JSON list of C-alpha atoms in Angstrom, two decimals:
[
{"chain": "A", "resi": 1, "resn": "THR", "atom": "CA", "xyz": [23.82, -58.21, -6.51]},
{"chain": "A", "resi": 2, "resn": "ALA", "atom": "CA", "xyz": [25.78, -56.92, -3.90]},
{"chain": "A", "resi": 3, "resn": "THR", "atom": "CA", "xyz": [25.08, -53.02, -4.50]},
{"chain": "A", "resi": 4, "resn": "THR", "atom": "CA", "xyz": [28.58, -50.83, -3.98]},
{"chain": "A", "resi": 5, "resn": "THR", "atom": "CA", "xyz": [30.12, -47.53, -4.95]},
{"chain": "A", "resi": 6, "resn": "THR", "atom": "CA", "xyz": [33.11, -46.20, -6.73]},
{"chain": "A", "resi": 7, "resn": "ASN", "atom": "CA", "xyz": [35.22, -43.64, -5.47]},
{"chain": "A", "resi": 8, "resn": "SER", "atom": "CA", "xyz": [35.74, -42.41, -8.69]},
{"chain": "A", "resi": 9, "resn": "GLY", "atom": "CA", "xyz": [32.02, -41.21, -8.68]},
{"chain": "A", "resi": 10, "resn": "LYS", "atom": "CA", "xyz": [31.86, -37.51, -7.95]},
{"chain": "A", "resi": 11, "resn": "GLY", "atom": "CA", "xyz": [29.09, -36.39, -5.97]},
{"chain": "A", "resi": 12, "resn": "SER", "atom": "CA", "xyz": [26.97, -34.20, -8.41]},
{"chain": "A", "resi": 13, "resn": "ALA", "atom": "CA", "xyz": [25.92, -33.63, -11.55]},
{"chain": "A", "resi": 14, "resn": "ASP", "atom": "CA", "xyz": [29.16, -32.81, -12.65]},
{"chain": "A", "resi": 15, "resn": "ASN", "atom": "CA", "xyz": [31.30, -32.05, -9.63]},
{"chain": "A", "resi": 16, "resn": "ASP", "atom": "CA", "xyz": [31.41, -32.22, -6.16]},
{"chain": "A", "resi": 17, "resn": "ASN", "atom": "CA", "xyz": [30.58, -28.77, -5.50]},
{"chain": "A", "resi": 18, "resn": "SER", "atom": "CA", "xyz": [26.99, -28.84, -5.49]},
{"chain": "A", "resi": 19, "resn": "THR", "atom": "CA", "xyz": [27.01, -30.94, -2.25]},
{"chain": "A", "resi": 20, "resn": "THR", "atom": "CA", "xyz": [29.03, -33.09, 0.27]},
{"chain": "A", "resi": 21, "resn": "SER", "atom": "CA", "xyz": [26.08, -34.77, 1.84]},
{"chain": "A", "resi": 22, "resn": "SER", "atom": "CA", "xyz": [24.70, -37.16, -0.99]},
{"chain": "A", "resi": 23, "resn": "PRO", "atom": "CA", "xyz": [23.87, -40.22, 0.12]},
{"chain": "A", "resi": 24, "resn": "LYS", "atom": "CA", "xyz": [26.20, -43.25, -2.09]},
{"chain": "A", "resi": 25, "resn": "PRO", "atom": "CA", "xyz": [24.85, -46.71, -2.49]},
{"chain": "A", "resi": 26, "resn": "LYS", "atom": "CA", "xyz": [27.08, -48.85, -0.52]},
{"chain": "A", "resi": 27, "resn": "ARG", "atom": "CA", "xyz": [27.84, -52.75, -0.64]},
{"chain": "A", "resi": 28, "resn": "TYR", "atom": "CA", "xyz": [25.44, -54.45, 2.37]},
{"chain": "A", "resi": 29, "resn": "ILE", "atom": "CA", "xyz": [26.19, -58.11, 0.87]},
{"chain": "A", "resi": 30, "resn": "TYR", "atom": "CA", "xyz": [29.05, -60.14, 2.43]},
{"chain": "A", "resi": 31, "resn": "THR", "atom": "CA", "xyz": [28.24, -63.12, 3.68]},
{"chain": "A", "resi": 32, "resn": "GLN", "atom": "CA", "xyz": [25.37, -65.95, 3.05]},
{"chain": "A", "resi": 33, "resn": "VAL", "atom": "CA", "xyz": [23.73, -64.89, 6.15]},
{"chain": "A", "resi": 34, "resn": "ASP", "atom": "CA", "xyz": [23.61, -60.97, 4.38]},
{"chain": "A", "resi": 35, "resn": "MET", "atom": "CA", "xyz": [22.27, -63.39, 1.45]},
{"chain": "A", "resi": 36, "resn": "GLU", "atom": "CA", "xyz": [19.26, -65.07, 2.76]},
{"chain": "A", "resi": 37, "resn": "HIS", "atom": "CA", "xyz": [18.22, -61.62, 4.14]},
{"chain": "A", "resi": 38, "resn": "PHE", "atom": "CA", "xyz": [18.41, -59.90, 1.01]},
{"chain": "A", "resi": 39, "resn": "LYS", "atom": "CA", "xyz": [16.61, -63.26, -0.59]},
{"chain": "A", "resi": 40, "resn": "HIS", "atom": "CA", "xyz": [13.91, -62.50, 1.89]},
{"chain": "A", "resi": 41, "resn": "SER", "atom": "CA", "xyz": [13.41, -59.15, 1.59]},
{"chain": "A", "resi": 42, "resn": "THR", "atom": "CA", "xyz": [11.17, -56.36, -0.33]},
{"chain": "A", "resi": 43, "resn": "ALA", "atom": "CA", "xyz": [13.80, -54.77, -2.68]},
{"chain": "A", "resi": 44, "resn": "HIS", "atom": "CA", "xyz": [14.30, -58.45, -3.70]},
{"chain": "A", "resi": 45, "resn": "LYS", "atom": "CA", "xyz": [10.46, -59.53, -4.77]},
{"chain": "A", "resi": 46, "resn": "GLU", "atom": "CA", "xyz": [10.56, -56.13, -6.33]},
{"chain": "A", "resi": 47, "resn": "LEU", "atom": "CA", "xyz": [13.66, -56.72, -8.40]},
{"chain": "A", "resi": 48, "resn": "LEU", "atom": "CA", "xyz": [12.55, -59.78, -9.66]},
{"chain": "A", "resi": 49, "resn": "GLY", "atom": "CA", "xyz": [9.27, -58.21, -10.58]},
{"chain": "A", "resi": 50, "resn": "PHE", "atom": "CA", "xyz": [10.66, -55.66, -12.95]},
{"chain": "A", "resi": 51, "resn": "VAL", "atom": "CA", "xyz": [12.63, -58.42, -14.27]},
{"chain": "A", "resi": 52, "resn": "SER", "atom": "CA", "xyz": [9.78, -60.90, -15.29]},
{"chain": "A", "resi": 53, "resn": "ALA", "atom": "CA", "xyz": [8.08, -57.62, -16.08]},
{"chain": "A", "resi": 54, "resn": "MET", "atom": "CA", "xyz": [11.16, -56.45, -18.79]},
{"chain": "A", "resi": 55, "resn": "GLY", "atom": "CA", "xyz": [11.43, -60.77, -20.25]},
{"chain": "A", "resi": 56, "resn": "LYS", "atom": "CA", "xyz": [7.58, -60.44, -21.18]},
{"chain": "A", "resi": 57, "resn": "GLY", "atom": "CA", "xyz": [7.51, -56.77, -22.27]},
{"chain": "A", "resi": 58, "resn": "LEU", "atom": "CA", "xyz": [10.59, -57.64, -24.36]},
{"chain": "A", "resi": 59, "resn": "THR", "atom": "CA", "xyz": [8.97, -60.77, -25.98]},
{"chain": "A", "resi": 60, "resn": "THR", "atom": "CA", "xyz": [8.15, -60.27, -29.62]},
{"chain": "A", "resi": 61, "resn": "THR", "atom": "CA", "xyz": [6.07, -62.05, -31.85]},
{"chain": "A", "resi": 62, "resn": "ASN", "atom": "CA", "xyz": [3.54, -62.46, -34.71]},
{"chain": "A", "resi": 63, "resn": "ASP", "atom": "CA", "xyz": [0.38, -64.16, -33.49]},
{"chain": "A", "resi": 64, "resn": "MET", "atom": "CA", "xyz": [-2.15, -61.96, -33.28]},
{"chain": "A", "resi": 65, "resn": "ASN", "atom": "CA", "xyz": [-4.02, -63.85, -30.43]},
{"chain": "A", "resi": 66, "resn": "SER", "atom": "CA", "xyz": [-0.84, -63.10, -28.04]},
{"chain": "A", "resi": 67, "resn": "SER", "atom": "CA", "xyz": [-1.21, -60.93, -24.74]},
{"chain": "A", "resi": 68, "resn": "SER", "atom": "CA", "xyz": [2.09, -59.54, -25.40]},
{"chain": "A", "resi": 69, "resn": "PRO", "atom": "CA", "xyz": [1.82, -55.93, -26.03]},
{"chain": "A", "resi": 70, "resn": "HIS", "atom": "CA", "xyz": [5.08, -55.18, -27.70]},
{"chain": "A", "resi": 71, "resn": "SER", "atom": "CA", "xyz": [7.25, -55.96, -31.05]},
{"chain": "A", "resi": 72, "resn": "TYR", "atom": "CA", "xyz": [10.92, -54.69, -31.10]},
{"chain": "A", "resi": 73, "resn": "ASN", "atom": "CA", "xyz": [11.76, -52.95, -34.84]},
{"chain": "A", "resi": 74, "resn": "PRO", "atom": "CA", "xyz": [15.48, -52.35, -35.14]},
{"chain": "A", "resi": 75, "resn": "HIS", "atom": "CA", "xyz": [14.21, -49.75, -37.55]},
{"chain": "A", "resi": 76, "resn": "ALA", "atom": "CA", "xyz": [12.06, -47.62, -35.02]},
{"chain": "A", "resi": 77, "resn": "PRO", "atom": "CA", "xyz": [14.22, -48.51, -31.45]},
{"chain": "A", "resi": 78, "resn": "LEU", "atom": "CA", "xyz": [12.40, -45.69, -29.97]},
{"chain": "A", "resi": 79, "resn": "THR", "atom": "CA", "xyz": [9.01, -47.25, -30.43]},
{"chain": "A", "resi": 80, "resn": "ASP", "atom": "CA", "xyz": [7.09, -47.48, -26.89]},
{"chain": "A", "resi": 81, "resn": "LEU", "atom": "CA", "xyz": [10.50, -45.71, -25.01]},
{"chain": "A", "resi": 82, "resn": "SER", "atom": "CA", "xyz": [9.15, -43.38, -22.41]},
{"chain": "A", "resi": 83, "resn": "PRO", "atom": "CA", "xyz": [11.08, -39.64, -22.86]},
{"chain": "A", "resi": 84, "resn": "ALA", "atom": "CA", "xyz": [13.51, -40.70, -19.95]},
{"chain": "A", "resi": 85, "resn": "LEU", "atom": "CA", "xyz": [14.86, -44.08, -21.57]},
{"chain": "A", "resi": 86, "resn": "ALA", "atom": "CA", "xyz": [14.92, -42.35, -25.34]},
{"chain": "A", "resi": 87, "resn": "SER", "atom": "CA", "xyz": [17.51, -40.57, -23.88]},
{"chain": "A", "resi": 88, "resn": "LEU", "atom": "CA", "xyz": [19.31, -43.14, -21.84]},
{"chain": "A", "resi": 89, "resn": "HIS", "atom": "CA", "xyz": [18.90, -45.42, -25.28]},
{"chain": "A", "resi": 90, "resn": "GLY", "atom": "CA", "xyz": [20.51, -42.20, -27.24]},
{"chain": "A", "resi": 91, "resn": "SER", "atom": "CA", "xyz": [23.47, -42.04, -24.60]},
{"chain": "A", "resi": 92, "resn": "LEU", "atom": "CA", "xyz": [23.66, -45.54, -24.86]},
{"chain": "A", "resi": 93, "resn": "TYR", "atom": "CA", "xyz": [24.05, -45.75, -28.34]},
{"chain": "A", "resi": 94, "resn": "CYS", "atom": "CA", "xyz": [26.94, -42.73, -28.40]},
{"chain": "A", "resi": 95, "resn": "MET", "atom": "CA", "xyz": [28.63, -44.73, -25.27]},
{"chain": "A", "resi": 96, "resn": "SER", "atom": "CA", "xyz": [28.53, -48.05, -27.99]},
{"chain": "A", "resi": 97, "resn": "SER", "atom": "CA", "xyz": [29.57, -46.78, -30.81]},
{"chain": "A", "resi": 98, "resn": "THR", "atom": "CA", "xyz": [31.20, -43.27, -31.23]},
{"chain": "A", "resi": 99, "resn": "TRP", "atom": "CA", "xyz": [33.83, -44.43, -27.85]},
{"chain": "A", "resi": 100, "resn": "MET", "atom": "CA", "xyz": [34.89, -47.19, -29.47]},
{"chain": "A", "resi": 101, "resn": "ASP", "atom": "CA", "xyz": [34.92, -46.00, -33.22]},
{"chain": "A", "resi": 102, "resn": "PRO", "atom": "CA", "xyz": [38.37, -46.43, -33.86]},
{"chain": "A", "resi": 103, "resn": "ASN", "atom": "CA", "xyz": [38.03, -44.26, -37.04]},
{"chain": "A", "resi": 104, "resn": "ARG", "atom": "CA", "xyz": [38.10, -41.45, -34.48]},
{"chain": "A", "resi": 105, "resn": "ALA", "atom": "CA", "xyz": [41.43, -40.39, -33.65]},
{"chain": "A", "resi": 106, "resn": "ALA", "atom": "CA", "xyz": [40.63, -37.66, -31.11]},
{"chain": "A", "resi": 107, "resn": "ASP", "atom": "CA", "xyz": [38.53, -39.72, -28.63]},
{"chain": "A", "resi": 108, "resn": "GLY", "atom": "CA", "xyz": [38.30, -42.70, -29.79]},
{"chain": "A", "resi": 109, "resn": "LEU", "atom": "CA", "xyz": [38.75, -45.53, -27.19]},
{"chain": "A", "resi": 110, "resn": "PRO", "atom": "CA", "xyz": [38.91, -48.77, -29.69]},
{"chain": "A", "resi": 111, "resn": "PRO", "atom": "CA", "xyz": [39.96, -52.45, -28.47]},
{"chain": "A", "resi": 112, "resn": "ASP", "atom": "CA", "xyz": [43.68, -52.67, -27.80]},
{"chain": "A", "resi": 113, "resn": "ASN", "atom": "CA", "xyz": [43.66, -56.24, -29.93]},
{"chain": "A", "resi": 114, "resn": "THR", "atom": "CA", "xyz": [47.52, -56.32, -29.04]},
{"chain": "A", "resi": 115, "resn": "VAL", "atom": "CA", "xyz": [47.14, -57.00, -25.65]},
{"chain": "A", "resi": 116, "resn": "LYS", "atom": "CA", "xyz": [46.79, -60.17, -24.05]},
{"chain": "A", "resi": 117, "resn": "ALA", "atom": "CA", "xyz": [44.52, -60.06, -21.04]},
{"chain": "A", "resi": 118, "resn": "ARG", "atom": "CA", "xyz": [42.24, -63.62, -19.16]},
{"chain": "A", "resi": 119, "resn": "PHE", "atom": "CA", "xyz": [39.20, -61.05, -19.28]},
{"chain": "A", "resi": 120, "resn": "GLY", "atom": "CA", "xyz": [38.35, -57.25, -20.39]},
{"chain": "A", "resi": 121, "resn": "ASN", "atom": "CA", "xyz": [40.52, -55.17, -22.43]},
{"chain": "A", "resi": 122, "resn": "PRO", "atom": "CA", "xyz": [42.59, -52.74, -20.60]},
{"chain": "A", "resi": 123, "resn": "VAL", "atom": "CA", "xyz": [41.44, -49.86, -22.99]},
{"chain": "A", "resi": 124, "resn": "PHE", "atom": "CA", "xyz": [38.34, -50.42, -20.55]},
{"chain": "A", "resi": 125, "resn": "ARG", "atom": "CA", "xyz": [39.57, -48.44, -17.87]},
{"chain": "A", "resi": 126, "resn": "LYS", "atom": "CA", "xyz": [39.80, -45.35, -20.35]},
{"chain": "A", "resi": 127, "resn": "TRP", "atom": "CA", "xyz": [36.16, -46.04, -21.18]},
{"chain": "A", "resi": 128, "resn": "HIS", "atom": "CA", "xyz": [35.00, -46.23, -17.73]},
{"chain": "A", "resi": 129, "resn": "GLU", "atom": "CA", "xyz": [36.78, -43.66, -16.73]},
{"chain": "A", "resi": 130, "resn": "ARG", "atom": "CA", "xyz": [35.04, -41.71, -19.33]},
{"chain": "A", "resi": 131, "resn": "LEU", "atom": "CA", "xyz": [31.65, -43.10, -18.31]},
{"chain": "A", "resi": 132, "resn": "THR", "atom": "CA", "xyz": [32.60, -41.65, -14.79]},
{"chain": "A", "resi": 133, "resn": "GLU", "atom": "CA", "xyz": [33.57, -38.53, -16.16]},
{"chain": "A", "resi": 134, "resn": "ARG", "atom": "CA", "xyz": [30.34, -37.93, -17.96]},
{"chain": "A", "resi": 135, "resn": "SER", "atom": "CA", "xyz": [27.64, -40.34, -16.20]},
{"chain": "A", "resi": 136, "resn": "GLY", "atom": "CA", "xyz": [26.32, -37.09, -14.09]},
{"chain": "A", "resi": 137, "resn": "ALA", "atom": "CA", "xyz": [25.41, -35.44, -17.74]},
{"chain": "A", "resi": 138, "resn": "ILE", "atom": "CA", "xyz": [23.57, -38.51, -19.21]},
{"chain": "A", "resi": 139, "resn": "VAL", "atom": "CA", "xyz": [21.43, -39.05, -15.61]},
{"chain": "A", "resi": 140, "resn": "LYS", "atom": "CA", "xyz": [20.60, -35.75, -15.66]},
{"chain": "A", "resi": 141, "resn": "CYS", "atom": "CA", "xyz": [19.23, -35.57, -19.35]},
{"chain": "A", "resi": 142, "resn": "LEU", "atom": "CA", "xyz": [17.41, -38.53, -18.47]},
{"chain": "A", "resi": 143, "resn": "MET", "atom": "CA", "xyz": [15.76, -36.88, -15.66]},
{"chain": "A", "resi": 144, "resn": "GLU", "atom": "CA", "xyz": [15.25, -33.52, -17.25]},
{"chain": "A", "resi": 145, "resn": "CYS", "atom": "CA", "xyz": [13.84, -35.52, -20.51]},
{"chain": "A", "resi": 146, "resn": "HIS", "atom": "CA", "xyz": [11.19, -36.91, -17.88]},
{"chain": "A", "resi": 147, "resn": "GLY", "atom": "CA", "xyz": [10.17, -33.98, -16.10]},
{"chain": "A", "resi": 148, "resn": "LYS", "atom": "CA", "xyz": [9.75, -32.30, -19.23]},
{"chain": "A", "resi": 149, "resn": "TYR", "atom": "CA", "xyz": [7.36, -34.81, -20.71]},
{"chain": "A", "resi": 150, "resn": "ARG", "atom": "CA", "xyz": [6.09, -36.62, -17.39]},
{"chain": "A", "resi": 151, "resn": "ASN", "atom": "CA", "xyz": [2.49, -36.12, -19.27]},
{"chain": "A", "resi": 152, "resn": "TYR", "atom": "CA", "xyz": [3.30, -35.91, -23.15]},
{"chain": "A", "resi": 153, "resn": "THR", "atom": "CA", "xyz": [0.70, -36.35, -25.57]},
{"chain": "A", "resi": 154, "resn": "ALA", "atom": "CA", "xyz": [0.44, -39.96, -26.93]},
{"chain": "A", "resi": 155, "resn": "ASN", "atom": "CA", "xyz": [-0.59, -39.37, -30.57]},
{"chain": "A", "resi": 156, "resn": "LYS", "atom": "CA", "xyz": [-0.38, -36.42, -32.54]},
{"chain": "A", "resi": 157, "resn": "ASP", "atom": "CA", "xyz": [-4.59, -36.99, -33.06]},
{"chain": "A", "resi": 158, "resn": "GLU", "atom": "CA", "xyz": [-5.15, -35.48, -30.02]},
{"chain": "A", "resi": 159, "resn": "ASN", "atom": "CA", "xyz": [-4.66, -31.93, -30.57]},
{"chain": "A", "resi": 160, "resn": "SER", "atom": "CA", "xyz": [-5.59, -32.35, -34.57]},
{"chain": "A", "resi": 161, "resn": "SER", "atom": "CA", "xyz": [-8.84, -30.90, -33.00]},
{"chain": "A", "resi": 162, "resn": "GLU", "atom": "CA", "xyz": [-7.13, -28.14, -31.59]},
{"chain": "A", "resi": 163, "resn": "SER", "atom": "CA", "xyz": [-6.87, -24.99, -32.53]},
{"chain": "A", "resi": 164, "resn": "THR", "atom": "CA", "xyz": [-3.63, -23.55, -33.57]},
{"chain": "A", "resi": 165, "resn": "THR", "atom": "CA", "xyz": [-1.84, -21.04, -31.05]},
{"chain": "A", "resi": 166, "resn": "ALA", "atom": "CA", "xyz": [1.41, -19.89, -30.71]},
{"chain": "A", "resi": 167, "resn": "THR", "atom": "CA", "xyz": [3.28, -23.27, -28.98]},
{"chain": "A", "resi": 168, "resn": "VAL", "atom": "CA", "xyz": [3.06, -26.40, -30.73]},
{"chain": "A", "resi": 169, "resn": "THR", "atom": "CA", "xyz": [2.80, -29.41, -29.13]},
{"chain": "A", "resi": 170, "resn": "PRO", "atom": "CA", "xyz": [4.84, -32.39, -30.45]},
{"chain": "A", "resi": 171, "resn": "THR", "atom": "CA", "xyz": [4.00, -35.42, -31.15]},
{"chain": "A", "resi": 172, "resn": "LYS", "atom": "CA", "xyz": [4.98, -38.72, -29.32]},
{"chain": "A", "resi": 173, "resn": "GLU", "atom": "CA", "xyz": [7.70, -39.28, -31.86]},
{"chain": "A", "resi": 174, "resn": "GLU", "atom": "CA", "xyz": [9.09, -36.11, -31.93]},
{"chain": "A", "resi": 175, "resn": "ILE", "atom": "CA", "xyz": [9.15, -35.86, -28.29]},
{"chain": "A", "resi": 176, "resn": "LEU", "atom": "CA", "xyz": [11.12, -39.36, -28.17]},
{"chain": "A", "resi": 177, "resn": "LYS", "atom": "CA", "xyz": [13.81, -38.39, -31.01]},
{"chain": "A", "resi": 178, "resn": "GLU", "atom": "CA", "xyz": [14.97, -35.55, -29.29]},
{"chain": "A", "resi": 179, "resn": "CYS", "atom": "CA", "xyz": [15.03, -36.87, -26.27]},
{"chain": "A", "resi": 180, "resn": "SER", "atom": "CA", "xyz": [17.72, -39.84, -27.93]},
{"chain": "A", "resi": 181, "resn": "GLN", "atom": "CA", "xyz": [19.19, -36.75, -29.50]},
{"chain": "A", "resi": 182, "resn": "LEU", "atom": "CA", "xyz": [20.34, -34.63, -26.15]},
{"chain": "A", "resi": 183, "resn": "GLY", "atom": "CA", "xyz": [20.91, -38.29, -24.17]},
{"chain": "A", "resi": 184, "resn": "TYR", "atom": "CA", "xyz": [23.53, -39.01, -27.49]},
{"chain": "A", "resi": 185, "resn": "GLN", "atom": "CA", "xyz": [24.78, -35.31, -27.03]},
{"chain": "A", "resi": 186, "resn": "ALA", "atom": "CA", "xyz": [25.16, -35.78, -23.03]},
{"chain": "A", "resi": 187, "resn": "ALA", "atom": "CA", "xyz": [26.95, -38.42, -23.72]},
{"chain": "A", "resi": 188, "resn": "SER", "atom": "CA", "xyz": [29.15, -37.56, -26.41]},
{"chain": "A", "resi": 189, "resn": "SER", "atom": "CA", "xyz": [29.94, -34.08, -24.87]},
{"chain": "A", "resi": 190, "resn": "SER", "atom": "CA", "xyz": [32.86, -34.22, -21.64]},
{"chain": "A", "resi": 191, "resn": "PRO", "atom": "CA", "xyz": [31.57, -31.67, -19.13]},
{"chain": "A", "resi": 192, "resn": "SER", "atom": "CA", "xyz": [35.21, -28.93, -19.92]},
{"chain": "A", "resi": 193, "resn": "SER", "atom": "CA", "xyz": [33.19, -28.53, -23.45]},
{"chain": "A", "resi": 194, "resn": "SER", "atom": "CA", "xyz": [29.91, -28.25, -22.40]},
{"chain": "A", "resi": 195, "resn": "SER", "atom": "CA", "xyz": [30.33, -25.88, -19.32]},
{"chain": "A", "resi": 196, "resn": "ASN", "atom": "CA", "xyz": [30.55, -22.53, -20.40]},
{"chain": "A", "resi": 197, "resn": "GLY", "atom": "CA", "xyz": [32.63, -20.46, -17.86]},
{"chain": "A", "resi": 198, "resn": "GLY", "atom": "CA", "xyz": [30.40, -21.48, -14.51]},
{"chain": "A", "resi": 199, "resn": "GLY", "atom": "CA", "xyz": [27.88, -23.41, -12.47]},
{"chain": "A", "resi": 200, "resn": "ASN", "atom": "CA", "xyz": [26.07, -26.58, -13.09]},
{"chain": "A", "resi": 201, "resn": "ASN", "atom": "CA", "xyz": [26.39, -27.17, -17.15]},
{"chain": "A", "resi": 202, "resn": "SER", "atom": "CA", "xyz": [26.75, -31.24, -16.82]},
{"chain": "A", "resi": 203, "resn": "SER", "atom": "CA", "xyz": [23.63, -30.82, -19.07]},
{"chain": "A", "resi": 204, "resn": "THR", "atom": "CA", "xyz": [23.99, -29.17, -22.22]},
{"chain": "A", "resi": 205, "resn": "THR", "atom": "CA", "xyz": [19.84, -29.48, -22.84]},
{"chain": "A", "resi": 206, "resn": "SER", "atom": "CA", "xyz": [17.77, -26.27, -23.83]},
{"chain": "A", "resi": 207, "resn": "TYR", "atom": "CA", "xyz": [15.74, -26.70, -20.83]},
{"chain": "A", "resi": 208, "resn": "ASP", "atom": "CA", "xyz": [18.44, -26.49, -17.90]},
{"chain": "A", "resi": 209, "resn": "HIS", "atom": "CA", "xyz": [18.36, -25.65, -14.70]},
{"chain": "A", "resi": 210, "resn": "GLU", "atom": "CA", "xyz": [19.58, -25.56, -11.41]},
{"chain": "A", "resi": 211, "resn": "ILE", "atom": "CA", "xyz": [19.85, -29.18, -9.87]},
{"chain": "A", "resi": 212, "resn": "SER", "atom": "CA", "xyz": [17.67, -28.97, -6.28]},
{"chain": "A", "resi": 213, "resn": "PRO", "atom": "CA", "xyz": [19.05, -30.96, -2.82]},
{"chain": "A", "resi": 214, "resn": "LYS", "atom": "CA", "xyz": [16.64, -34.05, -3.76]},
{"chain": "A", "resi": 215, "resn": "GLU", "atom": "CA", "xyz": [17.89, -34.34, -7.55]},
{"chain": "A", "resi": 216, "resn": "ASN", "atom": "CA", "xyz": [21.24, -34.19, -6.66]},
{"chain": "A", "resi": 217, "resn": "GLU", "atom": "CA", "xyz": [20.98, -37.25, -4.47]},
{"chain": "A", "resi": 218, "resn": "ILE", "atom": "CA", "xyz": [18.96, -39.15, -7.34]},
{"chain": "A", "resi": 219, "resn": "ILE", "atom": "CA", "xyz": [21.79, -38.22, -9.68]},
{"chain": "A", "resi": 220, "resn": "THR", "atom": "CA", "xyz": [24.29, -39.59, -7.50]},
{"chain": "A", "resi": 221, "resn": "GLU", "atom": "CA", "xyz": [22.76, -42.86, -6.73]},
{"chain": "A", "resi": 222, "resn": "LEU", "atom": "CA", "xyz": [21.93, -43.83, -10.16]},
{"chain": "A", "resi": 223, "resn": "ARG", "atom": "CA", "xyz": [25.60, -42.76, -11.41]},
{"chain": "A", "resi": 224, "resn": "CYS", "atom": "CA", "xyz": [26.76, -45.30, -9.14]},
{"chain": "A", "resi": 225, "resn": "TYR", "atom": "CA", "xyz": [24.86, -47.83, -10.19]},
{"chain": "A", "resi": 226, "resn": "LEU", "atom": "CA", "xyz": [25.67, -46.85, -13.71]},
{"chain": "A", "resi": 227, "resn": "HIS", "atom": "CA", "xyz": [29.10, -46.85, -13.16]},
{"chain": "A", "resi": 228, "resn": "ASP", "atom": "CA", "xyz": [28.72, -50.73, -11.68]},
{"chain": "A", "resi": 229, "resn": "SER", "atom": "CA", "xyz": [26.79, -51.23, -14.86]},
{"chain": "A", "resi": 230, "resn": "PHE", "atom": "CA", "xyz": [29.73, -52.43, -17.43]},
{"chain": "A", "resi": 231, "resn": "GLY", "atom": "CA", "xyz": [32.12, -53.79, -15.46]},
{"chain": "A", "resi": 232, "resn": "HIS", "atom": "CA", "xyz": [34.90, -53.43, -12.71]},
{"chain": "A", "resi": 233, "resn": "PRO", "atom": "CA", "xyz": [37.25, -50.70, -14.28]},
{"chain": "A", "resi": 234, "resn": "VAL", "atom": "CA", "xyz": [40.22, -52.62, -12.27]},
{"chain": "A", "resi": 235, "resn": "ARG", "atom": "CA", "xyz": [39.64, -56.51, -12.36]},
{"chain": "A", "resi": 236, "resn": "LEU", "atom": "CA", "xyz": [38.44, -55.51, -15.63]},
{"chain": "A", "resi": 237, "resn": "ASP", "atom": "CA", "xyz": [35.51, -58.76, -15.19]},
{"chain": "A", "resi": 238, "resn": "TYR", "atom": "CA", "xyz": [31.75, -58.74, -15.59]},
{"chain": "A", "resi": 239, "resn": "GLY", "atom": "CA", "xyz": [29.50, -60.52, -13.67]},
{"chain": "A", "resi": 240, "resn": "THR", "atom": "CA", "xyz": [25.95, -60.44, -12.38]},
{"chain": "A", "resi": 241, "resn": "GLY", "atom": "CA", "xyz": [26.44, -57.85, -10.04]},
{"chain": "A", "resi": 242, "resn": "HIS", "atom": "CA", "xyz": [27.14, -55.58, -12.65]},
{"chain": "A", "resi": 243, "resn": "GLU", "atom": "CA", "xyz": [24.08, -56.96, -14.80]},
{"chain": "A", "resi": 244, "resn": "CYS", "atom": "CA", "xyz": [22.16, -55.53, -11.47]},
{"chain": "A", "resi": 245, "resn": "SER", "atom": "CA", "xyz": [23.23, -52.63, -11.38]},
{"chain": "A", "resi": 246, "resn": "PHE", "atom": "CA", "xyz": [22.04, -52.20, -14.57]},
{"chain": "A", "resi": 247, "resn": "ILE", "atom": "CA", "xyz": [18.70, -52.74, -14.11]}
]
């Protein structure tokens, strides 16, 4: 579960020009002594608590007496997500579908079935390279959806009694759908194709804004974890450390 950084990651949403001082996660667990220290750390406790909560939250049941408040409907995957997670859902959907689509002759990266490899498919290296190129836009879009809709309205009914104004408050479903589409768009466009000739245009959201130094630090950190969430691009393997990075 060592935390690592990748040399292919860039320090800002789309390039390294905005700042050069953003801290990147680095590996601290090398020995058994390090591991024992981690097991007794606050980070370990918080990680286990989060995983446990996620496990309970993902439990589906038809029992009306169950204490679980959630149920998963594959036909409505955005239900109960936050705007940020809806954005991430859109990006992951794009990454798992269009990036690997063999019918996309221009940019599809389907597995090479002619290659015999011990672990992963060599095409994953190109897939991961694309991930590092677009991760800034993916993370930035996620953060912008969180910032714009931090206090989004949960139900349309709450505003039904309010008078109609020039600005119509979107419903929860509309917000989640919008953020999912923006996340998909962030993952589907390369930085060069989404830029308009200058500035920091790693995200093509309609409410794009200049990245603050603090936001850039967060983007830099989250990008490193995202890069390590899908496996090692050189060894072509996948293990618990990569799973931990995704969490």
